[in-house]
PDB file of C-alpha atoms and ligand atoms in Angstrom:
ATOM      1  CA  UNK X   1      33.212 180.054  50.468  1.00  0.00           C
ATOM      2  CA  UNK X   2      36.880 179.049  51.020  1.00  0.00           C
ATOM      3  CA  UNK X   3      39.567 180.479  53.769  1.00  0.00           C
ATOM      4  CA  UNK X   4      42.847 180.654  53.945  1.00  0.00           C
ATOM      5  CA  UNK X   5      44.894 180.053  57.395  1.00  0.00           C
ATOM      6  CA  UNK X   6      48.136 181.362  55.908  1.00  0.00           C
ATOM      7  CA  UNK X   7      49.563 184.319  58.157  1.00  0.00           C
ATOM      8  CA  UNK X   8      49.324 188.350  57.122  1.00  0.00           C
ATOM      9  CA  UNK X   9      52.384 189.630  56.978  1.00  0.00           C
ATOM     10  CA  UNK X  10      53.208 193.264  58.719  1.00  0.00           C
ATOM     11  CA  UNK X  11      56.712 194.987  59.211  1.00  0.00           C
ATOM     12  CA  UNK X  12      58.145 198.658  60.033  1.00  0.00           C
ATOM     13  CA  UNK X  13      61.560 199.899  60.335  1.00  0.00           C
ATOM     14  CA  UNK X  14      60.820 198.784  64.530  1.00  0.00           C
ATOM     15  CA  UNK X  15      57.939 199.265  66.937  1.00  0.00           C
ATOM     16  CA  UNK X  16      55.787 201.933  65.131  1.00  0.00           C
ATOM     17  CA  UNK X  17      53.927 199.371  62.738  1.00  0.00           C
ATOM     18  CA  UNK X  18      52.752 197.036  66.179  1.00  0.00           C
ATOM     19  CA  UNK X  19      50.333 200.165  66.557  1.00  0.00           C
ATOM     20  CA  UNK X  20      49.242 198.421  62.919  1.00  0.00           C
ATOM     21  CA  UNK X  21      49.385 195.356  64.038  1.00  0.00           C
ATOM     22  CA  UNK X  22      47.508 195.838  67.182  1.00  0.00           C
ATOM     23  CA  UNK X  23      44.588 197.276  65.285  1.00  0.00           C
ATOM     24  CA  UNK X  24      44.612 194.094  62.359  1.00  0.00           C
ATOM     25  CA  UNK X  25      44.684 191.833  65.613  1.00  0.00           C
ATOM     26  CA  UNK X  26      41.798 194.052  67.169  1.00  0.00           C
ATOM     27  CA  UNK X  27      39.719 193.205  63.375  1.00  0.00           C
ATOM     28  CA  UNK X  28      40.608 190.089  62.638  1.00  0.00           C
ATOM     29  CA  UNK X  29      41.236 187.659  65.838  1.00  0.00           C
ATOM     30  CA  UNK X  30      41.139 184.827  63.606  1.00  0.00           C
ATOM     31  CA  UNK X  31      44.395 185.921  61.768  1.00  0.00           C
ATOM     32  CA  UNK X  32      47.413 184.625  62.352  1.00  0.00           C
ATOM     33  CA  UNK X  33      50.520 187.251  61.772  1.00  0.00           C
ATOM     34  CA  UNK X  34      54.097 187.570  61.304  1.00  0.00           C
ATOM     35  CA  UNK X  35      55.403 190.781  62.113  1.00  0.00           C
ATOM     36  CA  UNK X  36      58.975 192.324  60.944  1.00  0.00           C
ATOM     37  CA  UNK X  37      60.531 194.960  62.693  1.00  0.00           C
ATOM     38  CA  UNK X  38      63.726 196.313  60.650  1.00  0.00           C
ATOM     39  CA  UNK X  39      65.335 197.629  63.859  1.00  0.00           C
ATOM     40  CA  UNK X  40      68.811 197.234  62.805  1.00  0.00           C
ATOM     41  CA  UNK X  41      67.956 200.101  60.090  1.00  0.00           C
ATOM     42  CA  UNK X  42      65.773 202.449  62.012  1.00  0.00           C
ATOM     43  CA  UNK X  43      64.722 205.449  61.452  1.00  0.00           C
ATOM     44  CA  UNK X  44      64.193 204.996  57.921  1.00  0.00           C
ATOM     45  CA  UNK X  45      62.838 208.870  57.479  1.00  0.00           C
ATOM     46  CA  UNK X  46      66.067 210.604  56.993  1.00  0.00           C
ATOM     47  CA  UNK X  47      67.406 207.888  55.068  1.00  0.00           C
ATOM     48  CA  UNK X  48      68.001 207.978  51.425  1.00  0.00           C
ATOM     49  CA  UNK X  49      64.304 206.723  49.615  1.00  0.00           C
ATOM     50  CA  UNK X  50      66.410 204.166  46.965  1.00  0.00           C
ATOM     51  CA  UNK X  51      67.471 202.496  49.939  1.00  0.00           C
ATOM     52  CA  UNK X  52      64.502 202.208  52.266  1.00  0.00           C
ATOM     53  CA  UNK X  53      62.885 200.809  49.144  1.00  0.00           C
ATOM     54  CA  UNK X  54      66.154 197.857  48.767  1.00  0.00           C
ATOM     55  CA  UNK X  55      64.944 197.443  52.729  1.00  0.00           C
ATOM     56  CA  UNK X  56      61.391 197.207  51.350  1.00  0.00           C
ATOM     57  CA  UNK X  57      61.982 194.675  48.611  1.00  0.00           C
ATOM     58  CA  UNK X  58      64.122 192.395  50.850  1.00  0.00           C
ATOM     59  CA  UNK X  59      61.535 192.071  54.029  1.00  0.00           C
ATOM     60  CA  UNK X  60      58.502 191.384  51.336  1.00  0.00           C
ATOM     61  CA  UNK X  61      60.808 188.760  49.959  1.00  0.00           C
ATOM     62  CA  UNK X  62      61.256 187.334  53.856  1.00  0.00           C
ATOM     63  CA  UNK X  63      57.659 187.664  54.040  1.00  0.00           C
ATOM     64  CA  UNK X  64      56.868 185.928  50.806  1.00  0.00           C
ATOM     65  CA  UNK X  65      59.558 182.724  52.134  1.00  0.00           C
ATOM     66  CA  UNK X  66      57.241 182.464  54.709  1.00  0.00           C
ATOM     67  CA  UNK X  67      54.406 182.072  53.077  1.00  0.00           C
ATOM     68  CA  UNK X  68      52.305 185.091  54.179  1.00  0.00           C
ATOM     69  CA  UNK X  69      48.909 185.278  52.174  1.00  0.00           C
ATOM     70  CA  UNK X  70      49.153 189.484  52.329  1.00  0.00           C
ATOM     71  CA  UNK X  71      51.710 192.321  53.151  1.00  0.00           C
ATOM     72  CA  UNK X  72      50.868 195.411  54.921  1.00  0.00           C
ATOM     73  CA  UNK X  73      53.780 197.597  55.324  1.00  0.00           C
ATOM     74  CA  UNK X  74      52.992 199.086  57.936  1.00  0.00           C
ATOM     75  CA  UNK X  75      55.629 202.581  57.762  1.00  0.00           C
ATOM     76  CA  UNK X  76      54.442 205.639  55.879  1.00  0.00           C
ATOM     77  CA  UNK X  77      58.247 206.048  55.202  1.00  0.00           C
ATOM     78  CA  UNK X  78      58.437 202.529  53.465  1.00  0.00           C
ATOM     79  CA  UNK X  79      54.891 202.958  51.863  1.00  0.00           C
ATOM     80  CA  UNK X  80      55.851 206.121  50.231  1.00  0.00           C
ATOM     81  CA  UNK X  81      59.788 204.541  49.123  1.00  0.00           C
ATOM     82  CA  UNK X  82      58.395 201.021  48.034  1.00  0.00           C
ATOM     83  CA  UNK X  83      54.778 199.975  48.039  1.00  0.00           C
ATOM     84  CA  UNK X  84      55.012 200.530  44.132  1.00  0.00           C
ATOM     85  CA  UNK X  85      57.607 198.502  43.779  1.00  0.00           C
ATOM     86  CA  UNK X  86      56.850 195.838  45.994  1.00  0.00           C
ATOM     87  CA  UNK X  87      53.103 195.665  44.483  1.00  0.00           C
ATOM     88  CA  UNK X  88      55.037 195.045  41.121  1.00  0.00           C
ATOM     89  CA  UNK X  89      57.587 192.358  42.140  1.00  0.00           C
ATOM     90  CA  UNK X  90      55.161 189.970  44.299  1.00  0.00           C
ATOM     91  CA  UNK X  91      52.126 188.113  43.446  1.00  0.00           C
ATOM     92  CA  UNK X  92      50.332 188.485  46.721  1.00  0.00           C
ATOM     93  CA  UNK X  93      48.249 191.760  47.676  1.00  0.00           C
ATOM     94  CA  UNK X  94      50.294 194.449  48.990  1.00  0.00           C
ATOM     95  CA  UNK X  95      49.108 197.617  50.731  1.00  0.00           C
ATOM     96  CA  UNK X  96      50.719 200.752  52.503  1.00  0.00           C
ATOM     97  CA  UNK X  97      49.248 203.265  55.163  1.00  0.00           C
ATOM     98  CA  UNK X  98      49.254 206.202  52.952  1.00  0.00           C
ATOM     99  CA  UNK X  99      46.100 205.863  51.500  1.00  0.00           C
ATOM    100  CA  UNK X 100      43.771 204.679  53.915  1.00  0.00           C
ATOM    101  CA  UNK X 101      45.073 207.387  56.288  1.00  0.00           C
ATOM    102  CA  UNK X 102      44.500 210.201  53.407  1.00  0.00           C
ATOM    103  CA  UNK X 103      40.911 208.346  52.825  1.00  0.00           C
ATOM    104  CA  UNK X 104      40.409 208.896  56.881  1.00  0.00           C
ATOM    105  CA  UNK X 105      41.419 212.567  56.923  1.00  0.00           C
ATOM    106  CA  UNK X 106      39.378 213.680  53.294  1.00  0.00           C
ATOM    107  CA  UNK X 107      36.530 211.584  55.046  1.00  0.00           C
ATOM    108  CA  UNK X 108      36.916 213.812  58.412  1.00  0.00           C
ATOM    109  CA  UNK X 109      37.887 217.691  57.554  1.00  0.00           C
ATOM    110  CA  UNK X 110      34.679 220.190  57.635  1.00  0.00           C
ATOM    111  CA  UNK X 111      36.883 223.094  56.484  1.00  0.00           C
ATOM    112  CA  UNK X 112      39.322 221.676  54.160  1.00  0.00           C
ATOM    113  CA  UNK X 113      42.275 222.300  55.654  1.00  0.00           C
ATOM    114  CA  UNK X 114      44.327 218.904  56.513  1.00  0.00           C
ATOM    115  CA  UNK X 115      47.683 218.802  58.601  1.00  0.00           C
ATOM    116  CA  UNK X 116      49.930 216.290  57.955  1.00  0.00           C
ATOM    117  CA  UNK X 117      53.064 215.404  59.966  1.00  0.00           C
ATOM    118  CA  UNK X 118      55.349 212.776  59.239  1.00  0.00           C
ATOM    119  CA  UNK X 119      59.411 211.893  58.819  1.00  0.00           C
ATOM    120  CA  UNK X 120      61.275 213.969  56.470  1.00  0.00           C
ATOM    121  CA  UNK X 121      61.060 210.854  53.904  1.00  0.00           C
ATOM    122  CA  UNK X 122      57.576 210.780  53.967  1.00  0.00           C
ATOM    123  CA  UNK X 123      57.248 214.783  53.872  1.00  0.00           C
ATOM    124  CA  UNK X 124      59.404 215.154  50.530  1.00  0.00           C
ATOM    125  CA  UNK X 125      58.120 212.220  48.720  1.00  0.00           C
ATOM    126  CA  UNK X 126      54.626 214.141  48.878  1.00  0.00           C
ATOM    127  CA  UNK X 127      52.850 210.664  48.781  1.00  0.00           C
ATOM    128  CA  UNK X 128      49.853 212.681  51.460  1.00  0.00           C
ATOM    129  CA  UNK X 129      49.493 215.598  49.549  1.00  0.00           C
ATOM    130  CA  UNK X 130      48.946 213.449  46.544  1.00  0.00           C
ATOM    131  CA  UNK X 131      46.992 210.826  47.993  1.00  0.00           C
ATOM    132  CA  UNK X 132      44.217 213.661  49.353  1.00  0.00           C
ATOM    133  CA  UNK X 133      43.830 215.613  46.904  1.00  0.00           C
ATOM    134  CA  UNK X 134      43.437 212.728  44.424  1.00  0.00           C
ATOM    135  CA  UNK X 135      40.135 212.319  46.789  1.00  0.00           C
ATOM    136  CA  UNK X 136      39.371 215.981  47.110  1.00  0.00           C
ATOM    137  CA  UNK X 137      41.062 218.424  44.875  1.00  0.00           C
ATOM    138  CA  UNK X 138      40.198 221.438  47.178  1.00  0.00           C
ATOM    139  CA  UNK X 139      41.756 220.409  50.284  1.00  0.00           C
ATOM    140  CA  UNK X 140      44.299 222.455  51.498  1.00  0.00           C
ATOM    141  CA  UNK X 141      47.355 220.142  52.754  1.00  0.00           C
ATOM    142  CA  UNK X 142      49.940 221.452  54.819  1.00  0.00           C
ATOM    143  CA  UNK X 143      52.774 219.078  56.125  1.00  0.00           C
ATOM    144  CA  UNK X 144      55.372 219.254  58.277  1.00  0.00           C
ATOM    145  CA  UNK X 145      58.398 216.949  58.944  1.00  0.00           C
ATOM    146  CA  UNK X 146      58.708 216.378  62.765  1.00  0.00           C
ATOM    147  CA  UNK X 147      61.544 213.553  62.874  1.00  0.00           C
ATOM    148  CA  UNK X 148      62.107 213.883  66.629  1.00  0.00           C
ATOM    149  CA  UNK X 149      58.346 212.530  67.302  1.00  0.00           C
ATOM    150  CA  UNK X 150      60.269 209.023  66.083  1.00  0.00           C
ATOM    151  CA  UNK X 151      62.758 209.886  68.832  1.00  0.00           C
ATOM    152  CA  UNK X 152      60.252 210.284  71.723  1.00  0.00           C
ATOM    153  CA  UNK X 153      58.103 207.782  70.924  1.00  0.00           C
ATOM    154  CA  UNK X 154      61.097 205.250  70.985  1.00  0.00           C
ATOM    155  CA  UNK X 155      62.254 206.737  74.348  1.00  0.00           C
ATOM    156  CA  UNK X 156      58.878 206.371  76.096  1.00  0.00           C
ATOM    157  CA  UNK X 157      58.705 202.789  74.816  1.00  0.00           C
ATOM    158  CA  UNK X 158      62.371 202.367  76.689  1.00  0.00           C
ATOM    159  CA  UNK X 159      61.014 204.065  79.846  1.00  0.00           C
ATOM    160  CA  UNK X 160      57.502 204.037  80.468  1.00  0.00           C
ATOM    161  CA  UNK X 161      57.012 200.707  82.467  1.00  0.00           C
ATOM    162  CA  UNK X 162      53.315 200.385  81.350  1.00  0.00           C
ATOM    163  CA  UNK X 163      51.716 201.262  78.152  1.00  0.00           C
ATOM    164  CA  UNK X 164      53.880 204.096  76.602  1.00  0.00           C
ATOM    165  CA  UNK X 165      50.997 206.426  75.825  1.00  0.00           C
ATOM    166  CA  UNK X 166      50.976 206.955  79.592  1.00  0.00           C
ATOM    167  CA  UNK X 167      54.633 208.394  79.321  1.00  0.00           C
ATOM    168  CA  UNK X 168      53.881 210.783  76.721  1.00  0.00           C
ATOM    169  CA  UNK X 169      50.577 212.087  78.173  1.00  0.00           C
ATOM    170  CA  UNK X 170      49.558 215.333  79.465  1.00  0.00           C
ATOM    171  CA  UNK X 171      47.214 214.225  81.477  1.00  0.00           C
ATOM    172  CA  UNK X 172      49.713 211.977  83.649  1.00  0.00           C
ATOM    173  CA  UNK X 173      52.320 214.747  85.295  1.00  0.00           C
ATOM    174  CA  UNK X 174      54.371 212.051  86.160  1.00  0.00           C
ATOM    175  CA  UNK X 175      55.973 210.763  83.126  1.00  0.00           C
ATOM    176  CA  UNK X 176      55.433 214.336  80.304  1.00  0.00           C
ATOM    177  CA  UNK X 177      58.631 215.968  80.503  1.00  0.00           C
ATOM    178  CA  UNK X 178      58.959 219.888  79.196  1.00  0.00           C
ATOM    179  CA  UNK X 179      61.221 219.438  76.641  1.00  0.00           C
ATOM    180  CA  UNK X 180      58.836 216.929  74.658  1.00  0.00           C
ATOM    181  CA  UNK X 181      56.002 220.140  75.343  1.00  0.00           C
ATOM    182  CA  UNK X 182      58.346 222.408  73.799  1.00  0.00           C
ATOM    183  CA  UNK X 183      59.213 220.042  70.837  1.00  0.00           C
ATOM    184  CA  UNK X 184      55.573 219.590  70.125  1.00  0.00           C
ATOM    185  CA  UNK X 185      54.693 223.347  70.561  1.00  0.00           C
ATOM    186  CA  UNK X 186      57.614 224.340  68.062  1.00  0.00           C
ATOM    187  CA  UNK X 187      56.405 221.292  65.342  1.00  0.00           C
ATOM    188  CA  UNK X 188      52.817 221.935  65.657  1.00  0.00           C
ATOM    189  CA  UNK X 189      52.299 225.842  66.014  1.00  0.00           C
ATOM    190  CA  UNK X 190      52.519 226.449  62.904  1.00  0.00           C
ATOM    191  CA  UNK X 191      49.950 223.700  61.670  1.00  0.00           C
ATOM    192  CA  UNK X 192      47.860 225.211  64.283  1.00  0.00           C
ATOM    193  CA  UNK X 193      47.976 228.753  62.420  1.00  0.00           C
ATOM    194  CA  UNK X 194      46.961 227.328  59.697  1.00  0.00           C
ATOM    195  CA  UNK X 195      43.749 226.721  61.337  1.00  0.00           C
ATOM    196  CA  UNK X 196      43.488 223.080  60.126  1.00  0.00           C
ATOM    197  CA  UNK X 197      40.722 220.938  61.532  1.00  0.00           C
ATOM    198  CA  UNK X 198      42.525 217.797  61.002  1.00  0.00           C
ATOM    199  CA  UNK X 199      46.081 216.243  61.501  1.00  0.00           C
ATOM    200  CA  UNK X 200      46.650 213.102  60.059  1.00  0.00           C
ATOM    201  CA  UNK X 201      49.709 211.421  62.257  1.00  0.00           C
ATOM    202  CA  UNK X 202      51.624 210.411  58.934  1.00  0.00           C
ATOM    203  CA  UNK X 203      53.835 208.331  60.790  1.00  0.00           C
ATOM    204  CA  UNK X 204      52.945 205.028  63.003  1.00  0.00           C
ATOM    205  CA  UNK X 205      55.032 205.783  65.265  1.00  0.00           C
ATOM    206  CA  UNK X 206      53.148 208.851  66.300  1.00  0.00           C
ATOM    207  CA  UNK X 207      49.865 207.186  67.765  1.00  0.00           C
ATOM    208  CA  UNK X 208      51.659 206.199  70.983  1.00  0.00           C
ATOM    209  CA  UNK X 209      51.994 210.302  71.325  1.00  0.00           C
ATOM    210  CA  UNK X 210      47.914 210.805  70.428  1.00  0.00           C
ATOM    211  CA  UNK X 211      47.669 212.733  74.446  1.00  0.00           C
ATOM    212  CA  UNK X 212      50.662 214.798  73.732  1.00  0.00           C
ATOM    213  CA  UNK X 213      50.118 216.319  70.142  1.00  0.00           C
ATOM    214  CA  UNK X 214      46.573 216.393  70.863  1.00  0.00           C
ATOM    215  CA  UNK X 215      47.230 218.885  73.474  1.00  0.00           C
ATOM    216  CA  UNK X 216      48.870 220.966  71.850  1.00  0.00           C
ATOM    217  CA  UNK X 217      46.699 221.118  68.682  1.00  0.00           C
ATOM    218  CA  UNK X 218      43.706 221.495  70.724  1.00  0.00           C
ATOM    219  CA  UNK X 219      40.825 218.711  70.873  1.00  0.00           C
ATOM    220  CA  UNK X 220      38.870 220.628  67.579  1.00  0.00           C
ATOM    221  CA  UNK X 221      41.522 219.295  65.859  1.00  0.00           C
ATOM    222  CA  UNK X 222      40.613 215.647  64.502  1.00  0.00           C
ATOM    223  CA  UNK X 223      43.866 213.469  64.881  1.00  0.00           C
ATOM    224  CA  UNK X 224      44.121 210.579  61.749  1.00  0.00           C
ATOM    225  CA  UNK X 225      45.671 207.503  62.372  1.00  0.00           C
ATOM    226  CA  UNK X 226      45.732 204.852  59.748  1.00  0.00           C
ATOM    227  CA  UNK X 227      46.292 201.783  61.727  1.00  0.00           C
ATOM    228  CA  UNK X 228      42.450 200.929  62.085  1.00  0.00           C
ATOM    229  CA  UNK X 229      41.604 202.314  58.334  1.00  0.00           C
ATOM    230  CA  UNK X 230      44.151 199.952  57.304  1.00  0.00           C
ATOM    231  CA  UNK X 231      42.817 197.288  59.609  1.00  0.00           C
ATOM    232  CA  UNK X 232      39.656 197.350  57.870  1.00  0.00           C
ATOM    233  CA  UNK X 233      40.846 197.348  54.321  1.00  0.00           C
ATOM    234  CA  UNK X 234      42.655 194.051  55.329  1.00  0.00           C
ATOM    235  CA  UNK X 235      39.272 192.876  56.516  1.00  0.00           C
ATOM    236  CA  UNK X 236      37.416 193.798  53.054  1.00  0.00           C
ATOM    237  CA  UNK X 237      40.569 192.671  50.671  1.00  0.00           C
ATOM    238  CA  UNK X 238      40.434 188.794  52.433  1.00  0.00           C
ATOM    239  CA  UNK X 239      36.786 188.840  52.324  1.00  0.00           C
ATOM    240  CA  UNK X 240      36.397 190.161  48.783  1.00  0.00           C
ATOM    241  CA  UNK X 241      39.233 187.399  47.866  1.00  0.00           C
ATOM    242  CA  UNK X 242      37.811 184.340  49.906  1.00  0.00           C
ATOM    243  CA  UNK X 243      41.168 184.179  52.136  1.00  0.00           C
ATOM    244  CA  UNK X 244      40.207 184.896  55.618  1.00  0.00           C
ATOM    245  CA  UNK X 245      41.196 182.079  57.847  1.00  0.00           C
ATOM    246  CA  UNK X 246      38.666 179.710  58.967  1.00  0.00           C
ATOM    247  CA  UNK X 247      36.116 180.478  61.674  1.00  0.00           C
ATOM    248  CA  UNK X 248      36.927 179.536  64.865  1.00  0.00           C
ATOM    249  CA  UNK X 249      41.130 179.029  63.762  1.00  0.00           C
ATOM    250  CA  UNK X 250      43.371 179.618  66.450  1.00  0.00           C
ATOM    251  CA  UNK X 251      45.680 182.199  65.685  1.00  0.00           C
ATOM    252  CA  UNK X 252      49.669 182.283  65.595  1.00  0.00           C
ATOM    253  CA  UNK X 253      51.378 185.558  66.463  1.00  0.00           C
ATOM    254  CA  UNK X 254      55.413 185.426  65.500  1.00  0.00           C
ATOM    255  CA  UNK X 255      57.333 188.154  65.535  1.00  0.00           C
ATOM    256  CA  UNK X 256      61.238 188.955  64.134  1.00  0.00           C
ATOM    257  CA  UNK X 257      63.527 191.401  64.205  1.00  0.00           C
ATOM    258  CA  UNK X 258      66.715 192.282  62.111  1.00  0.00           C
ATOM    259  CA  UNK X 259      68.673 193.722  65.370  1.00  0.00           C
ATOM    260  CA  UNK X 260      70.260 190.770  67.851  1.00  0.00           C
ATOM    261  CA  UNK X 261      68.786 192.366  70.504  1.00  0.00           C
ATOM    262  CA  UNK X 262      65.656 190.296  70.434  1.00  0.00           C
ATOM    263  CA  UNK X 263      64.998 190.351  74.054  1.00  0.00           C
ATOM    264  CA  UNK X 264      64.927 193.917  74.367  1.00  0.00           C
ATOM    265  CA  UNK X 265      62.658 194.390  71.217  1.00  0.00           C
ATOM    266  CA  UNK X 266      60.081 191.567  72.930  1.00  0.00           C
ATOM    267  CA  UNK X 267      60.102 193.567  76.042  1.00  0.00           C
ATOM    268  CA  UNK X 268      59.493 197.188  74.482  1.00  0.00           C
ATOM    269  CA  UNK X 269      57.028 195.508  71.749  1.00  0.00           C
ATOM    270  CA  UNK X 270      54.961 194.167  74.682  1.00  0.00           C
ATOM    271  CA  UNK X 271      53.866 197.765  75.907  1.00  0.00           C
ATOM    272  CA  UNK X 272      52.753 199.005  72.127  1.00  0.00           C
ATOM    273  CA  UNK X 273      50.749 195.508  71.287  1.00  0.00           C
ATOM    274  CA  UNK X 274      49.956 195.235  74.557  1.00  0.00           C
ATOM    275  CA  UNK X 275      50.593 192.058  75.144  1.00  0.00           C
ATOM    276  CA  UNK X 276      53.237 189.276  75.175  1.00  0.00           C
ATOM    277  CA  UNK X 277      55.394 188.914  72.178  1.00  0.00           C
ATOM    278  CA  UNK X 278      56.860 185.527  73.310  1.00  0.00           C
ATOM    279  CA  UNK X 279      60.109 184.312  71.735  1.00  0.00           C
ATOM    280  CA  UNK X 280      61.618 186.839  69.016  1.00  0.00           C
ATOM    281  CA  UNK X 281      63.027 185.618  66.566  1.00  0.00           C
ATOM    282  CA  UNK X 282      67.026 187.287  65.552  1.00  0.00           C
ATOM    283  CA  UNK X 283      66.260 187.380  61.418  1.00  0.00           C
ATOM    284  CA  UNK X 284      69.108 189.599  59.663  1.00  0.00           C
ATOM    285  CA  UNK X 285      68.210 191.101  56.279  1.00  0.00           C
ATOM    286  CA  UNK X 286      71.150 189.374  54.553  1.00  0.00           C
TER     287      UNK X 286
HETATM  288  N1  LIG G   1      57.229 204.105  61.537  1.00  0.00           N
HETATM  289  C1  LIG G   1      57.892 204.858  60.489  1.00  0.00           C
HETATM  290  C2  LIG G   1      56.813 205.536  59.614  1.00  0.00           C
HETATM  291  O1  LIG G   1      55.626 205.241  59.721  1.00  0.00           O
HETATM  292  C3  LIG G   1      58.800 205.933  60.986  1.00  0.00           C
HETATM  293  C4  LIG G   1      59.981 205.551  61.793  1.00  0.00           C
HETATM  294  C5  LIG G   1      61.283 205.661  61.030  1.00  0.00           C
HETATM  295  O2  LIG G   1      61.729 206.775  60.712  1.00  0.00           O
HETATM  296  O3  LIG G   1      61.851 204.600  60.796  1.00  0.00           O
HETATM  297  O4  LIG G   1      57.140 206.381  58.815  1.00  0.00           O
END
């Protein structure tokens, strides 16, 4: 058996993939990881696809400098722009969210009727549509674009002063505020005519608002995230390859972003990973 102590490599256009990273850590304590958040060019969803996938390219390449033994890119936006090409211009394993989360949600629905809510990227490259029915040819996918879900999530992570799902949850009356109820209700009603019984959250941003879409969908409605499918395929794909890191090695978190403000991203990453991000380090995409 051999092992490999080389770092995974995980990055998002900012604080949505840590809800990846958190779940990797979660699997594989061993593992040490880099993580790149692109916040200089967030949101990726509205932006043009060509482009997100230049952003793509250019963070595997960081990744790659540093040696990274695997790549998760951890954005449904970026998967769906650039997990192709990336898988074609690197030598080391490369996977996306897409299809673990459309594994998750074929896995889960009883009636064959699958939500899916994501950016506006995501939504018209059809990457969910195609990726479950490739599994199940008679599921019924519905998606919907809901690009302000990126915008709440990021303002709960600037607010809430603990984790941010407590800002965004209906069960805490001090932090929900109406206008995110009325946001949700408009997104999500008609998903929930549709009478789907599950929602995959097609975006990984939208874990950190699990309390407040699941109350509006109702709790029959099974919500998807991909973070801990994805954490498990990472798990299989260094076991199946003989590269997980040694037992017992002491792992090394780093973390970089492409906006200056490194000191605000360690302080607002700290409350999705939940816990300390230590120094950030200021890496420009060049
Ligand atoms: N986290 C990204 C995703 O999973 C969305 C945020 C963005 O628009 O940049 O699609």
């Amino acid at each position: 058996m051999q092992f490999d102590d080389a770092p995974i490599g995980i990055f998002d256009s900012g604080f949505g993939g840590l809800t990846v990273a958190r779940e990797v850590i979660k699997a594989l304590p061993e593992e040490s990881v880099i993580f790149y958040g692109d916040r200089a060019h967030c949101p990726y969803g509205p932006r043009d696809p060509e482009e997100v996938k230049g952003f793509v390219l250019k963070i595997c390449q960081w990744l790659v400098n540093r040696n990274v033994k695997m790549i998760v890119i951890a954005c449904n936006t970026a998967t769906a722009a650039g997990l192709e090409a990336a898988q074609q211009a690197f030598d080391i394993p490369i996977i996306g969210v897409v299809e673990p989360g459309a594994r998750a949600a074929a896995r889960a629905t009883r009636n064959r009727r699958v939500g899916v809510i994501a950016t506006k990227g995501t939504v018209e490259s059809g990457v969910y549509t195609k990726a479950i029915r490739n599994i199940d040819a008679g599921i019924t996918v519905f998606s919907t674009a809901t690009p302000r879900f990126v915008e709440i999530a990021e303002l709960g992570i600037r607010m809430a002063k603990g984790p941010i799902e407590n800002y965004t949850s209906l069960a805490s009356k001090v932090y929900i505020r109406p206008e995110f109820q009325e946001i949700a209700q408009d997104y999500l009603d008609p998903l929930r005519r549709s009478e789907i019984d599950t929602l995959v959250l097609g975006c990984t941003h939208f874990p950190l608002l699990k309390a407040l879409i699941g109350g509006v969908v109702g709790s029959h409605v099974k919500l998807i995230s991909s973070a801990k499918e994805v954490s498990l395929d990472c798990k299989d794909l260094l076991t199946r390859r003989e590269a997980l890191a040694q037992p017992g090695h002491i792992p090394i978190y780093q973390f970089a972003s492409s906006d200056p403000d490194v000191e605000e991203f360690a302080s607002f990453g700290e409350r999705v990973l939940r816990m300390s991000l230590g120094q950030v380090e200021f890496a420009p995409l060049g």
